[in-house]
């Protein structure tokens, strides 16, 4: 049996992949799979990779000529069934062969220019383990992940707007003289007009698609929360009530949905441990600009409850630039209210400031944008956590950033410039 013959060296290599920062998993996974299937590049599309959805490793020309929308379309046509299949991906005006690996959780792995697969079951098992690990890191929705994901979303939307504006201006510049009738060949002018109009329409459609890649409707997000909590509350003695959003078609960014579920789950699970709590209610609402969360229980309430619940929620809510408050209601003990904005934070240009970072600060900044925590950065660079904190504080000052999230956003913006 293929699954029973994993060597100690392979298990150690797998451990190294799982222990690496999310932003470095592509490289480790590529090295892990190369003995079983040769490939020129590797592309991952998961629920989360370092605050985003797409990661690659290998031949740089693959990344430069690859469209994220094309990868997402390939995933949507591959279905959700676990397995390996061969397909083609449009890269730099050419169709390149790829090996598609769909994990049990729906995550997609593409191996570009693949060779023969020597042990397909082992390859599938390894991808299932890695994709589940990435999924769990995202579902945990730690504050640092949420800050990074929010800043990444801001960069993604900023880049999208810049590309849209640039190409719209170019196409409008073509349309102007053509509409003025300066060309003598009417048929050529008409053909050019048609192509230009079609190009504008396609660009607008691509903009809409790109905006929905990392979103889900509030109804879907709430349904996932209900499933997760019902499973956790199976043996709880009390009553758990759900009130879903009245308007369920509002899109919610992936990191906001994950952060909201993480907050609610931790609050609910902590209240289940209180013997005086026998009834809890979870309510979500979305007005298109904010996700509104209300959590109530029939416990005793009071200052101790307020501090405990706020402590559970505050870090994650702050990471998403939201607001959290606590009140006591007659007939209901504790009530926790959370407001999460749907729009990501703005990104400010900082090319000159980034150029002023020292070499060691650039190393810290690189790991920072990969989603690494202070302890991981210290381990990677062989320095103390206090030294890491010192470097990060100077990075913030240099970039004129008020938080790690703003610094990460500026650094990511520069990488994509």
mmCIF file of C-alpha atoms in Angstrom:
data_model
loop_
_atom_site.group_PDB
_atom_site.id
_atom_site.type_symbol
_atom_site.label_atom_id
_atom_site.label_comp_id
_atom_site.label_asym_id
_atom_site.label_seq_id
_atom_site.Cartn_x
_atom_site.Cartn_y
_atom_site.Cartn_z
ATOM 1 C CA UNK A 1 0.000 0.000 0.000
ATOM 2 C CA UNK A 2 1.346 3.364 -1.059
ATOM 3 C CA UNK A 3 0.189 5.150 2.087
ATOM 4 C CA UNK A 4 2.088 2.769 4.377
ATOM 5 C CA UNK A 5 5.559 3.271 2.841
ATOM 6 C CA UNK A 6 6.363 6.913 3.611
ATOM 7 C CA UNK A 7 10.014 7.105 4.604
ATOM 8 C CA UNK A 8 11.336 8.952 7.622
ATOM 9 C CA UNK A 9 13.050 11.419 5.289
ATOM 10 C CA UNK A 10 9.773 12.128 3.494
ATOM 11 C CA UNK A 11 7.918 12.597 6.784
ATOM 12 C CA UNK A 12 10.604 15.001 7.978
ATOM 13 C CA UNK A 13 10.385 16.956 4.724
ATOM 14 C CA UNK A 14 6.597 17.123 5.087
ATOM 15 C CA UNK A 15 7.019 18.405 8.650
ATOM 16 C CA UNK A 16 9.340 21.161 7.372
ATOM 17 C CA UNK A 17 6.691 22.239 4.848
ATOM 18 C CA UNK A 18 3.975 22.395 7.512
ATOM 19 C CA UNK A 19 6.234 24.284 9.922
ATOM 20 C CA UNK A 20 7.178 26.955 7.368
ATOM 21 C CA UNK A 21 5.419 30.344 7.097
ATOM 22 C CA UNK A 22 2.322 30.281 4.896
ATOM 23 C CA UNK A 23 4.030 32.408 2.288
ATOM 24 C CA UNK A 24 6.854 29.849 1.919
ATOM 25 C CA UNK A 25 4.761 26.706 1.553
ATOM 26 C CA UNK A 26 4.885 26.768 -2.257
ATOM 27 C CA UNK A 27 8.632 26.278 -2.381
ATOM 28 C CA UNK A 28 8.672 23.473 0.188
ATOM 29 C CA UNK A 29 5.739 21.684 -1.407
ATOM 30 C CA UNK A 30 7.379 21.831 -4.832
ATOM 31 C CA UNK A 31 10.536 20.243 -3.454
ATOM 32 C CA UNK A 32 8.443 17.635 -1.635
ATOM 33 C CA UNK A 33 6.567 16.557 -4.779
ATOM 34 C CA UNK A 34 9.396 16.737 -7.332
ATOM 35 C CA UNK A 35 10.610 13.134 -6.731
ATOM 36 C CA UNK A 36 7.117 11.868 -7.586
ATOM 37 C CA UNK A 37 6.268 14.187 -10.496
ATOM 38 C CA UNK A 38 8.653 16.603 -12.208
ATOM 39 C CA UNK A 39 7.270 20.084 -12.962
ATOM 40 C CA UNK A 40 8.469 23.529 -14.019
ATOM 41 C CA UNK A 41 6.206 25.476 -11.668
ATOM 42 C CA UNK A 42 3.647 24.975 -8.931
ATOM 43 C CA UNK A 43 0.471 26.997 -8.330
ATOM 44 C CA UNK A 44 -1.762 26.780 -5.234
ATOM 45 C CA UNK A 45 -5.299 28.076 -4.989
ATOM 46 C CA UNK A 46 -6.642 27.584 -1.480
ATOM 47 C CA UNK A 47 -8.938 29.252 1.011
ATOM 48 C CA UNK A 48 -5.920 31.119 2.290
ATOM 49 C CA UNK A 49 -2.294 31.430 1.398
ATOM 50 C CA UNK A 50 -0.591 34.120 3.422
ATOM 51 C CA UNK A 51 -3.752 36.194 3.489
ATOM 52 C CA UNK A 52 -4.525 35.629 -0.146
ATOM 53 C CA UNK A 53 -5.721 32.827 -2.330
ATOM 54 C CA UNK A 54 -3.005 32.289 -4.945
ATOM 55 C CA UNK A 55 0.627 31.261 -4.498
ATOM 56 C CA UNK A 56 3.193 29.991 -6.952
ATOM 57 C CA UNK A 57 6.732 28.643 -7.083
ATOM 58 C CA UNK A 58 9.131 27.828 -9.920
ATOM 59 C CA UNK A 59 9.692 29.245 -13.391
ATOM 60 C CA UNK A 60 9.081 33.038 -13.065
ATOM 61 C CA UNK A 61 7.770 33.263 -16.632
ATOM 62 C CA UNK A 62 4.850 31.071 -15.537
ATOM 63 C CA UNK A 63 3.829 33.575 -12.881
ATOM 64 C CA UNK A 64 4.321 36.554 -15.182
ATOM 65 C CA UNK A 65 2.129 35.065 -17.907
ATOM 66 C CA UNK A 66 -0.482 33.516 -15.634
ATOM 67 C CA UNK A 67 -3.899 35.000 -14.910
ATOM 68 C CA UNK A 68 -5.425 34.466 -11.487
ATOM 69 C CA UNK A 69 -8.850 34.495 -13.117
ATOM 70 C CA UNK A 70 -7.772 31.702 -15.474
ATOM 71 C CA UNK A 71 -6.668 29.604 -12.507
ATOM 72 C CA UNK A 72 -9.939 30.255 -10.723
ATOM 73 C CA UNK A 73 -11.937 29.301 -13.814
ATOM 74 C CA UNK A 74 -9.924 26.084 -14.078
ATOM 75 C CA UNK A 75 -10.756 25.313 -10.465
ATOM 76 C CA UNK A 76 -14.457 25.962 -11.032
ATOM 77 C CA UNK A 77 -14.509 23.474 -13.938
ATOM 78 C CA UNK A 78 -12.480 20.826 -12.112
ATOM 79 C CA UNK A 79 -15.284 20.052 -9.659
ATOM 80 C CA UNK A 80 -14.941 19.342 -5.962
ATOM 81 C CA UNK A 81 -14.157 15.619 -6.144
ATOM 82 C CA UNK A 82 -10.765 14.638 -4.774
ATOM 83 C CA UNK A 83 -8.348 13.380 -7.390
ATOM 84 C CA UNK A 84 -5.723 14.001 -10.057
ATOM 85 C CA UNK A 85 -6.428 14.934 -13.655
ATOM 86 C CA UNK A 86 -4.577 16.490 -16.569
ATOM 87 C CA UNK A 87 -5.667 19.760 -18.171
ATOM 88 C CA UNK A 88 -4.341 22.893 -19.877
ATOM 89 C CA UNK A 89 -3.867 26.412 -18.491
ATOM 90 C CA UNK A 90 -3.645 29.564 -20.611
ATOM 91 C CA UNK A 91 -0.220 31.073 -19.835
ATOM 92 C CA UNK A 92 1.325 33.910 -21.844
ATOM 93 C CA UNK A 93 -0.803 33.364 -24.970
ATOM 94 C CA UNK A 94 -0.170 29.610 -24.976
ATOM 95 C CA UNK A 95 -1.868 26.527 -23.577
ATOM 96 C CA UNK A 96 0.471 24.771 -21.119
ATOM 97 C CA UNK A 97 -0.166 21.276 -19.763
ATOM 98 C CA UNK A 98 -0.908 21.102 -16.045
ATOM 99 C CA UNK A 99 -1.627 18.394 -13.523
ATOM 100 C CA UNK A 100 -4.645 19.290 -11.369
ATOM 101 C CA UNK A 101 -4.782 17.961 -7.822
ATOM 102 C CA UNK A 102 -8.034 18.629 -5.979
ATOM 103 C CA UNK A 103 -7.881 18.074 -2.220
ATOM 104 C CA UNK A 104 -10.771 16.858 -0.101
ATOM 105 C CA UNK A 105 -11.423 20.409 1.094
ATOM 106 C CA UNK A 106 -11.601 21.682 -2.494
ATOM 107 C CA UNK A 107 -8.162 23.329 -2.576
ATOM 108 C CA UNK A 108 -6.498 23.205 -5.996
ATOM 109 C CA UNK A 109 -2.861 22.467 -6.778
ATOM 110 C CA UNK A 110 -1.500 22.859 -10.319
ATOM 111 C CA UNK A 111 1.802 21.385 -11.474
ATOM 112 C CA UNK A 112 2.837 23.054 -14.739
ATOM 113 C CA UNK A 113 4.567 20.984 -17.456
ATOM 114 C CA UNK A 114 4.195 17.792 -15.414
ATOM 115 C CA UNK A 115 6.075 14.585 -16.056
ATOM 116 C CA UNK A 116 4.804 11.079 -15.277
ATOM 117 C CA UNK A 117 3.379 10.563 -11.782
ATOM 118 C CA UNK A 118 5.244 7.738 -10.063
ATOM 119 C CA UNK A 119 3.095 7.443 -6.920
ATOM 120 C CA UNK A 120 -0.259 9.216 -7.446
ATOM 121 C CA UNK A 121 -1.734 8.153 -4.110
ATOM 122 C CA UNK A 122 1.242 9.496 -2.196
ATOM 123 C CA UNK A 123 1.035 12.774 -4.124
ATOM 124 C CA UNK A 124 -2.682 13.052 -3.319
ATOM 125 C CA UNK A 125 -2.116 12.261 0.360
ATOM 126 C CA UNK A 126 0.645 14.864 0.673
ATOM 127 C CA UNK A 127 -1.519 17.554 -0.951
ATOM 128 C CA UNK A 128 -4.461 16.663 1.302
ATOM 129 C CA UNK A 129 -2.277 17.066 4.399
ATOM 130 C CA UNK A 130 -0.782 20.391 3.262
ATOM 131 C CA UNK A 131 -4.099 21.858 2.085
ATOM 132 C CA UNK A 132 -5.821 20.856 5.335
ATOM 133 C CA UNK A 133 -3.025 22.518 7.292
ATOM 134 C CA UNK A 134 -3.434 25.744 5.300
ATOM 135 C CA UNK A 135 -7.209 25.577 5.781
ATOM 136 C CA UNK A 136 -6.855 25.139 9.536
ATOM 137 C CA UNK A 137 -4.474 28.100 9.727
ATOM 138 C CA UNK A 138 -7.087 30.206 7.965
ATOM 139 C CA UNK A 139 -10.025 28.868 9.990
ATOM 140 C CA UNK A 140 -8.146 29.625 13.192
ATOM 141 C CA UNK A 141 -8.304 33.246 12.043
ATOM 142 C CA UNK A 142 -5.592 34.500 14.369
ATOM 143 C CA UNK A 143 -5.396 38.300 14.635
ATOM 144 C CA UNK A 144 -2.077 38.425 12.748
ATOM 145 C CA UNK A 145 -3.571 36.467 9.852
ATOM 146 C CA UNK A 146 -6.598 38.757 9.731
ATOM 147 C CA UNK A 147 -4.463 41.908 9.682
ATOM 148 C CA UNK A 148 -2.370 40.493 6.865
ATOM 149 C CA UNK A 149 -5.411 39.313 4.911
ATOM 150 C CA UNK A 150 -7.114 42.703 5.216
ATOM 151 C CA UNK A 151 -4.026 44.542 3.985
ATOM 152 C CA UNK A 152 -3.617 42.059 1.129
ATOM 153 C CA UNK A 153 -7.208 42.690 0.099
ATOM 154 C CA UNK A 154 -6.518 46.414 0.067
ATOM 155 C CA UNK A 155 -3.545 45.940 -2.225
ATOM 156 C CA UNK A 156 -5.550 43.641 -4.506
ATOM 157 C CA UNK A 157 -8.329 46.191 -4.931
ATOM 158 C CA UNK A 158 -5.890 49.058 -5.376
ATOM 159 C CA UNK A 159 -4.032 47.180 -8.132
ATOM 160 C CA UNK A 160 -7.342 46.255 -9.750
ATOM 161 C CA UNK A 161 -8.460 49.883 -9.847
ATOM 162 C CA UNK A 162 -5.124 51.037 -11.239
ATOM 163 C CA UNK A 163 -5.183 48.433 -14.016
ATOM 164 C CA UNK A 164 -8.783 49.230 -14.836
ATOM 165 C CA UNK A 165 -8.094 52.964 -15.018
ATOM 166 C CA UNK A 166 -4.974 52.517 -17.126
ATOM 167 C CA UNK A 167 -6.573 50.243 -19.690
ATOM 168 C CA UNK A 168 -9.789 52.235 -19.770
ATOM 169 C CA UNK A 169 -7.819 55.390 -20.537
ATOM 170 C CA UNK A 170 -5.889 53.577 -23.279
ATOM 171 C CA UNK A 171 -9.010 52.207 -24.908
ATOM 172 C CA UNK A 172 -10.832 55.496 -24.624
ATOM 173 C CA UNK A 173 -7.845 57.110 -26.344
ATOM 174 C CA UNK A 174 -8.307 54.709 -29.243
ATOM 175 C CA UNK A 175 -12.032 55.319 -29.412
ATOM 176 C CA UNK A 176 -11.704 59.122 -29.487
ATOM 177 C CA UNK A 177 -10.100 59.600 -32.917
ATOM 178 C CA UNK A 178 -12.073 56.721 -34.397
ATOM 179 C CA UNK A 179 -15.355 58.293 -33.359
ATOM 180 C CA UNK A 180 -14.198 61.590 -34.836
ATOM 181 C CA UNK A 181 -14.284 60.037 -38.304
ATOM 182 C CA UNK A 182 -10.682 60.802 -39.269
ATOM 183 C CA UNK A 183 -10.234 57.434 -40.963
ATOM 184 C CA UNK A 184 -11.219 57.174 -44.575
ATOM 185 C CA UNK A 185 -11.998 53.482 -44.425
ATOM 186 C CA UNK A 186 -15.418 53.309 -42.742
ATOM 187 C CA UNK A 187 -15.394 49.535 -42.380
ATOM 188 C CA UNK A 188 -11.987 49.564 -40.694
ATOM 189 C CA UNK A 189 -13.189 52.287 -38.355
ATOM 190 C CA UNK A 190 -16.277 50.256 -37.482
ATOM 191 C CA UNK A 191 -14.249 47.121 -36.845
ATOM 192 C CA UNK A 192 -11.849 49.023 -34.590
ATOM 193 C CA UNK A 193 -14.767 50.536 -32.713
ATOM 194 C CA UNK A 194 -16.310 47.127 -32.169
ATOM 195 C CA UNK A 195 -13.039 45.704 -30.894
ATOM 196 C CA UNK A 196 -12.486 48.614 -28.550
ATOM 197 C CA UNK A 197 -15.999 48.444 -27.132
ATOM 198 C CA UNK A 198 -15.656 44.690 -26.677
ATOM 199 C CA UNK A 199 -12.336 45.239 -24.908
ATOM 200 C CA UNK A 200 -13.885 47.701 -22.482
ATOM 201 C CA UNK A 201 -16.766 45.324 -21.768
ATOM 202 C CA UNK A 202 -14.365 42.441 -21.164
ATOM 203 C CA UNK A 203 -12.224 44.563 -18.848
ATOM 204 C CA UNK A 204 -15.260 45.548 -16.784
ATOM 205 C CA UNK A 205 -16.341 41.901 -16.611
ATOM 206 C CA UNK A 206 -12.856 40.828 -15.477
ATOM 207 C CA UNK A 207 -12.913 43.529 -12.810
ATOM 208 C CA UNK A 208 -16.180 42.137 -11.492
ATOM 209 C CA UNK A 209 -14.812 38.592 -11.502
ATOM 210 C CA UNK A 210 -11.632 39.616 -9.690
ATOM 211 C CA UNK A 211 -13.644 41.327 -6.964
ATOM 212 C CA UNK A 212 -15.637 38.161 -6.259
ATOM 213 C CA UNK A 213 -12.688 35.741 -6.125
ATOM 214 C CA UNK A 214 -12.175 36.193 -2.386
ATOM 215 C CA UNK A 215 -15.800 36.714 -1.362
ATOM 216 C CA UNK A 216 -18.844 34.718 -0.356
ATOM 217 C CA UNK A 217 -22.396 35.835 0.349
ATOM 218 C CA UNK A 218 -23.325 36.579 3.930
ATOM 219 C CA UNK A 219 -25.909 33.771 3.769
ATOM 220 C CA UNK A 220 -23.241 31.197 2.887
ATOM 221 C CA UNK A 221 -20.910 32.525 5.591
ATOM 222 C CA UNK A 222 -23.674 32.324 8.205
ATOM 223 C CA UNK A 223 -24.695 28.819 7.101
ATOM 224 C CA UNK A 224 -21.122 27.627 7.639
ATOM 225 C CA UNK A 225 -21.138 29.151 11.102
ATOM 226 C CA UNK A 226 -24.373 27.334 11.975
ATOM 227 C CA UNK A 227 -22.993 23.986 10.839
ATOM 228 C CA UNK A 228 -19.808 24.434 12.843
ATOM 229 C CA UNK A 229 -21.596 25.557 16.020
ATOM 230 C CA UNK A 230 -24.310 22.901 15.869
ATOM 231 C CA UNK A 231 -21.632 20.251 15.781
ATOM 232 C CA UNK A 232 -19.818 21.833 18.734
ATOM 233 C CA UNK A 233 -23.071 22.255 20.729
ATOM 234 C CA UNK A 234 -24.309 18.705 20.145
ATOM 235 C CA UNK A 235 -23.894 17.736 23.784
ATOM 236 C CA UNK A 236 -24.546 21.120 25.385
ATOM 237 C CA UNK A 237 -27.469 21.235 27.793
ATOM 238 C CA UNK A 238 -28.831 24.604 26.626
ATOM 239 C CA UNK A 239 -30.617 26.142 23.638
ATOM 240 C CA UNK A 240 -28.722 27.742 20.770
ATOM 241 C CA UNK A 241 -30.748 30.041 18.504
ATOM 242 C CA UNK A 242 -29.715 31.420 15.121
ATOM 243 C CA UNK A 243 -31.125 34.486 13.381
ATOM 244 C CA UNK A 244 -29.759 34.818 9.872
ATOM 245 C CA UNK A 245 -29.338 37.977 7.799
ATOM 246 C CA UNK A 246 -32.540 39.391 6.290
ATOM 247 C CA UNK A 247 -30.751 40.250 3.045
ATOM 248 C CA UNK A 248 -28.467 37.363 2.211
ATOM 249 C CA UNK A 249 -26.947 38.305 -1.136
ATOM 250 C CA UNK A 250 -24.413 40.864 0.115
ATOM 251 C CA UNK A 251 -20.847 39.663 -0.646
ATOM 252 C CA UNK A 252 -18.491 39.422 2.318
ATOM 253 C CA UNK A 253 -14.679 39.272 1.922
ATOM 254 C CA UNK A 254 -13.246 35.897 2.861
ATOM 255 C CA UNK A 255 -11.090 37.219 5.701
ATOM 256 C CA UNK A 256 -14.046 39.105 7.233
ATOM 257 C CA UNK A 257 -16.249 35.978 7.103
ATOM 258 C CA UNK A 258 -13.503 33.886 8.707
ATOM 259 C CA UNK A 259 -12.792 36.476 11.364
ATOM 260 C CA UNK A 260 -16.496 36.792 12.191
ATOM 261 C CA UNK A 261 -16.899 33.032 12.533
ATOM 262 C CA UNK A 262 -13.785 32.817 14.697
ATOM 263 C CA UNK A 263 -15.097 35.498 17.065
ATOM 264 C CA UNK A 264 -18.554 33.942 17.351
ATOM 265 C CA UNK A 265 -17.244 30.418 17.851
ATOM 266 C CA UNK A 266 -14.855 31.397 20.615
ATOM 267 C CA UNK A 267 -17.473 33.451 22.446
ATOM 268 C CA UNK A 268 -20.122 30.723 22.183
ATOM 269 C CA UNK A 269 -17.763 27.932 23.235
ATOM 270 C CA UNK A 270 -16.578 29.940 26.227
ATOM 271 C CA UNK A 271 -20.188 30.610 27.338
ATOM 272 C CA UNK A 272 -21.055 26.926 27.049
ATOM 273 C CA UNK A 273 -18.638 26.330 29.907
ATOM 274 C CA UNK A 274 -20.715 28.560 32.205
ATOM 275 C CA UNK A 275 -23.236 26.491 34.161
ATOM 276 C CA UNK A 276 -25.669 29.418 34.565
ATOM 277 C CA UNK A 277 -25.959 29.921 30.794
ATOM 278 C CA UNK A 278 -28.811 27.880 29.303
ATOM 279 C CA UNK A 279 -29.744 29.941 26.258
ATOM 280 C CA UNK A 280 -27.736 31.777 23.616
ATOM 281 C CA UNK A 281 -28.647 33.634 20.446
ATOM 282 C CA UNK A 282 -26.481 34.408 17.429
ATOM 283 C CA UNK A 283 -27.662 37.062 14.979
ATOM 284 C CA UNK A 284 -25.991 38.354 11.819
ATOM 285 C CA UNK A 285 -27.004 41.245 9.600
ATOM 286 C CA UNK A 286 -25.279 42.907 6.661
ATOM 287 C CA UNK A 287 -26.095 46.281 5.101
ATOM 288 C CA UNK A 288 -23.609 46.039 2.232
ATOM 289 C CA UNK A 289 -20.908 48.068 3.975
ATOM 290 C CA UNK A 290 -20.722 46.394 7.409
ATOM 291 C CA UNK A 291 -21.247 42.972 8.944
ATOM 292 C CA UNK A 292 -23.255 43.326 12.177
ATOM 293 C CA UNK A 293 -23.007 40.569 14.792
ATOM 294 C CA UNK A 294 -25.062 40.265 17.963
ATOM 295 C CA UNK A 295 -24.441 37.578 20.608
ATOM 296 C CA UNK A 296 -26.702 37.220 23.644
ATOM 297 C CA UNK A 297 -27.021 34.775 26.520
ATOM 298 C CA UNK A 298 -29.079 34.446 29.715
ATOM 299 C CA UNK A 299 -26.120 34.332 32.083
ATOM 300 C CA UNK A 300 -25.524 36.519 35.089
ATOM 301 C CA UNK A 301 -23.711 39.255 33.152
ATOM 302 C CA UNK A 302 -21.604 41.727 35.082
ATOM 303 C CA UNK A 303 -18.097 43.171 34.861
ATOM 304 C CA UNK A 304 -16.345 39.796 34.875
ATOM 305 C CA UNK A 305 -18.389 38.575 31.911
ATOM 306 C CA UNK A 306 -17.829 41.827 30.058
ATOM 307 C CA UNK A 307 -14.055 41.677 30.435
ATOM 308 C CA UNK A 308 -13.885 37.974 29.534
ATOM 309 C CA UNK A 309 -15.986 38.320 26.379
ATOM 310 C CA UNK A 310 -14.260 41.494 25.219
ATOM 311 C CA UNK A 311 -10.879 39.836 25.707
ATOM 312 C CA UNK A 312 -11.939 36.936 23.476
ATOM 313 C CA UNK A 313 -13.191 39.181 20.674
ATOM 314 C CA UNK A 314 -11.099 42.338 20.832
ATOM 315 C CA UNK A 315 -7.894 41.229 19.099
ATOM 316 C CA UNK A 316 -9.619 39.725 16.072
ATOM 317 C CA UNK A 317 -12.082 42.582 15.776
ATOM 318 C CA UNK A 318 -9.266 45.135 15.992
ATOM 319 C CA UNK A 319 -7.345 43.220 13.333
ATOM 320 C CA UNK A 320 -10.295 43.707 10.982
ATOM 321 C CA UNK A 321 -10.654 47.373 11.992
ATOM 322 C CA UNK A 322 -13.998 46.710 13.585
ATOM 323 C CA UNK A 323 -15.755 47.744 16.772
ATOM 324 C CA UNK A 324 -16.901 45.649 19.705
ATOM 325 C CA UNK A 325 -19.111 46.583 22.676
ATOM 326 C CA UNK A 326 -20.737 44.875 25.666
ATOM 327 C CA UNK A 327 -24.051 45.560 27.373
ATOM 328 C CA UNK A 328 -26.350 43.863 29.869
ATOM 329 C CA UNK A 329 -29.982 43.295 28.887
ATOM 330 C CA UNK A 330 -32.896 42.478 31.178
ATOM 331 C CA UNK A 331 -33.935 38.866 30.600
ATOM 332 C CA UNK A 332 -30.713 38.256 28.735
ATOM 333 C CA UNK A 333 -27.431 38.359 30.619
ATOM 334 C CA UNK A 334 -24.533 39.362 28.378
ATOM 335 C CA UNK A 335 -24.826 40.961 24.967
ATOM 336 C CA UNK A 336 -21.801 41.351 22.722
ATOM 337 C CA UNK A 337 -22.123 43.511 19.599
ATOM 338 C CA UNK A 338 -19.549 43.518 16.811
ATOM 339 C CA UNK A 339 -19.346 45.732 13.709
ATOM 340 C CA UNK A 340 -16.931 44.687 10.947
ATOM 341 C CA UNK A 341 -16.372 46.932 7.897
ATOM 342 C CA UNK A 342 -16.362 45.099 4.566
ATOM 343 C CA UNK A 343 -14.009 47.449 2.697
ATOM 344 C CA UNK A 344 -10.257 46.810 3.185
ATOM 345 C CA UNK A 345 -7.981 49.550 4.528
ATOM 346 C CA UNK A 346 -6.473 51.996 2.011
ATOM 347 C CA UNK A 347 -2.931 51.472 0.806
ATOM 348 C CA UNK A 348 -0.491 54.345 0.725
ATOM 349 C CA UNK A 349 2.501 54.509 -1.669
ATOM 350 C CA UNK A 350 5.861 54.243 0.100
ATOM 351 C CA UNK A 351 8.535 53.379 -2.497
ATOM 352 C CA UNK A 352 11.053 55.910 -1.207
ATOM 353 C CA UNK A 353 10.473 54.893 2.405
ATOM 354 C CA UNK A 354 10.951 51.190 1.658
ATOM 355 C CA UNK A 355 14.232 51.989 -0.076
ATOM 356 C CA UNK A 356 15.414 53.436 3.232
ATOM 357 C CA UNK A 357 15.088 50.162 5.140
ATOM 358 C CA UNK A 358 18.322 48.547 6.312
ATOM 359 C CA UNK A 359 19.296 45.038 5.049
ATOM 360 C CA UNK A 360 18.247 43.285 8.271
ATOM 361 C CA UNK A 361 14.993 45.258 8.316
ATOM 362 C CA UNK A 362 14.318 44.124 4.757
ATOM 363 C CA UNK A 363 14.741 40.512 5.897
ATOM 364 C CA UNK A 364 12.287 41.099 8.727
ATOM 365 C CA UNK A 365 9.905 42.888 6.335
ATOM 366 C CA UNK A 366 9.963 39.952 3.897
ATOM 367 C CA UNK A 367 8.964 37.501 6.625
ATOM 368 C CA UNK A 368 6.422 39.994 7.932
ATOM 369 C CA UNK A 369 4.634 40.099 4.570
ATOM 370 C CA UNK A 370 4.680 36.277 4.485
ATOM 371 C CA UNK A 371 2.461 36.295 7.584
ATOM 372 C CA UNK A 372 5.154 35.203 10.052
ATOM 373 C CA UNK A 373 4.799 35.992 13.730
ATOM 374 C CA UNK A 374 7.603 37.478 15.832
ATOM 375 C CA UNK A 375 8.674 34.084 17.184
ATOM 376 C CA UNK A 376 8.900 32.615 13.677
ATOM 377 C CA UNK A 377 10.869 35.620 12.392
ATOM 378 C CA UNK A 378 13.276 35.321 15.317
ATOM 379 C CA UNK A 379 13.787 31.609 14.604
ATOM 380 C CA UNK A 380 14.303 32.181 10.863
ATOM 381 C CA UNK A 381 16.890 34.946 11.348
ATOM 382 C CA UNK A 382 18.561 33.584 14.477
ATOM 383 C CA UNK A 383 17.788 36.636 16.596
ATOM 384 C CA UNK A 384 15.735 37.286 19.733
ATOM 385 C CA UNK A 385 12.062 38.257 19.744
ATOM 386 C CA UNK A 386 12.986 41.570 21.364
ATOM 387 C CA UNK A 387 15.303 42.310 18.443
ATOM 388 C CA UNK A 388 12.495 41.452 16.045
ATOM 389 C CA UNK A 389 10.218 43.880 17.871
ATOM 390 C CA UNK A 390 12.885 46.573 17.598
ATOM 391 C CA UNK A 391 13.242 46.037 13.838
ATOM 392 C CA UNK A 392 9.465 46.069 13.343
ATOM 393 C CA UNK A 393 9.095 49.286 15.326
ATOM 394 C CA UNK A 394 11.691 50.957 13.086
ATOM 395 C CA UNK A 395 9.974 49.570 9.962
ATOM 396 C CA UNK A 396 6.731 51.173 11.145
ATOM 397 C CA UNK A 397 8.460 54.508 11.706
ATOM 398 C CA UNK A 398 10.242 54.365 8.348
ATOM 399 C CA UNK A 399 7.030 53.586 6.471
ATOM 400 C CA UNK A 400 5.017 56.069 8.537
ATOM 401 C CA UNK A 401 2.625 53.219 9.354
ATOM 402 C CA UNK A 402 0.405 53.154 12.425
ATOM 403 C CA UNK A 403 0.224 49.359 12.635
ATOM 404 C CA UNK A 404 1.713 46.132 11.312
ATOM 405 C CA UNK A 405 -1.257 45.852 8.950
ATOM 406 C CA UNK A 406 -0.486 49.210 7.323
ATOM 407 C CA UNK A 407 3.207 48.314 7.035
ATOM 408 C CA UNK A 408 2.390 44.973 5.397
ATOM 409 C CA UNK A 409 0.011 46.684 2.981
ATOM 410 C CA UNK A 410 2.712 49.172 1.949
ATOM 411 C CA UNK A 411 5.291 46.417 1.500
ATOM 412 C CA UNK A 412 2.956 44.264 -0.552
ATOM 413 C CA UNK A 413 1.997 47.255 -2.683
ATOM 414 C CA UNK A 414 5.666 47.835 -3.502
ATOM 415 C CA UNK A 415 6.186 44.155 -4.396
ATOM 416 C CA UNK A 416 3.368 44.335 -6.935
ATOM 417 C CA UNK A 417 4.408 47.678 -8.420
#
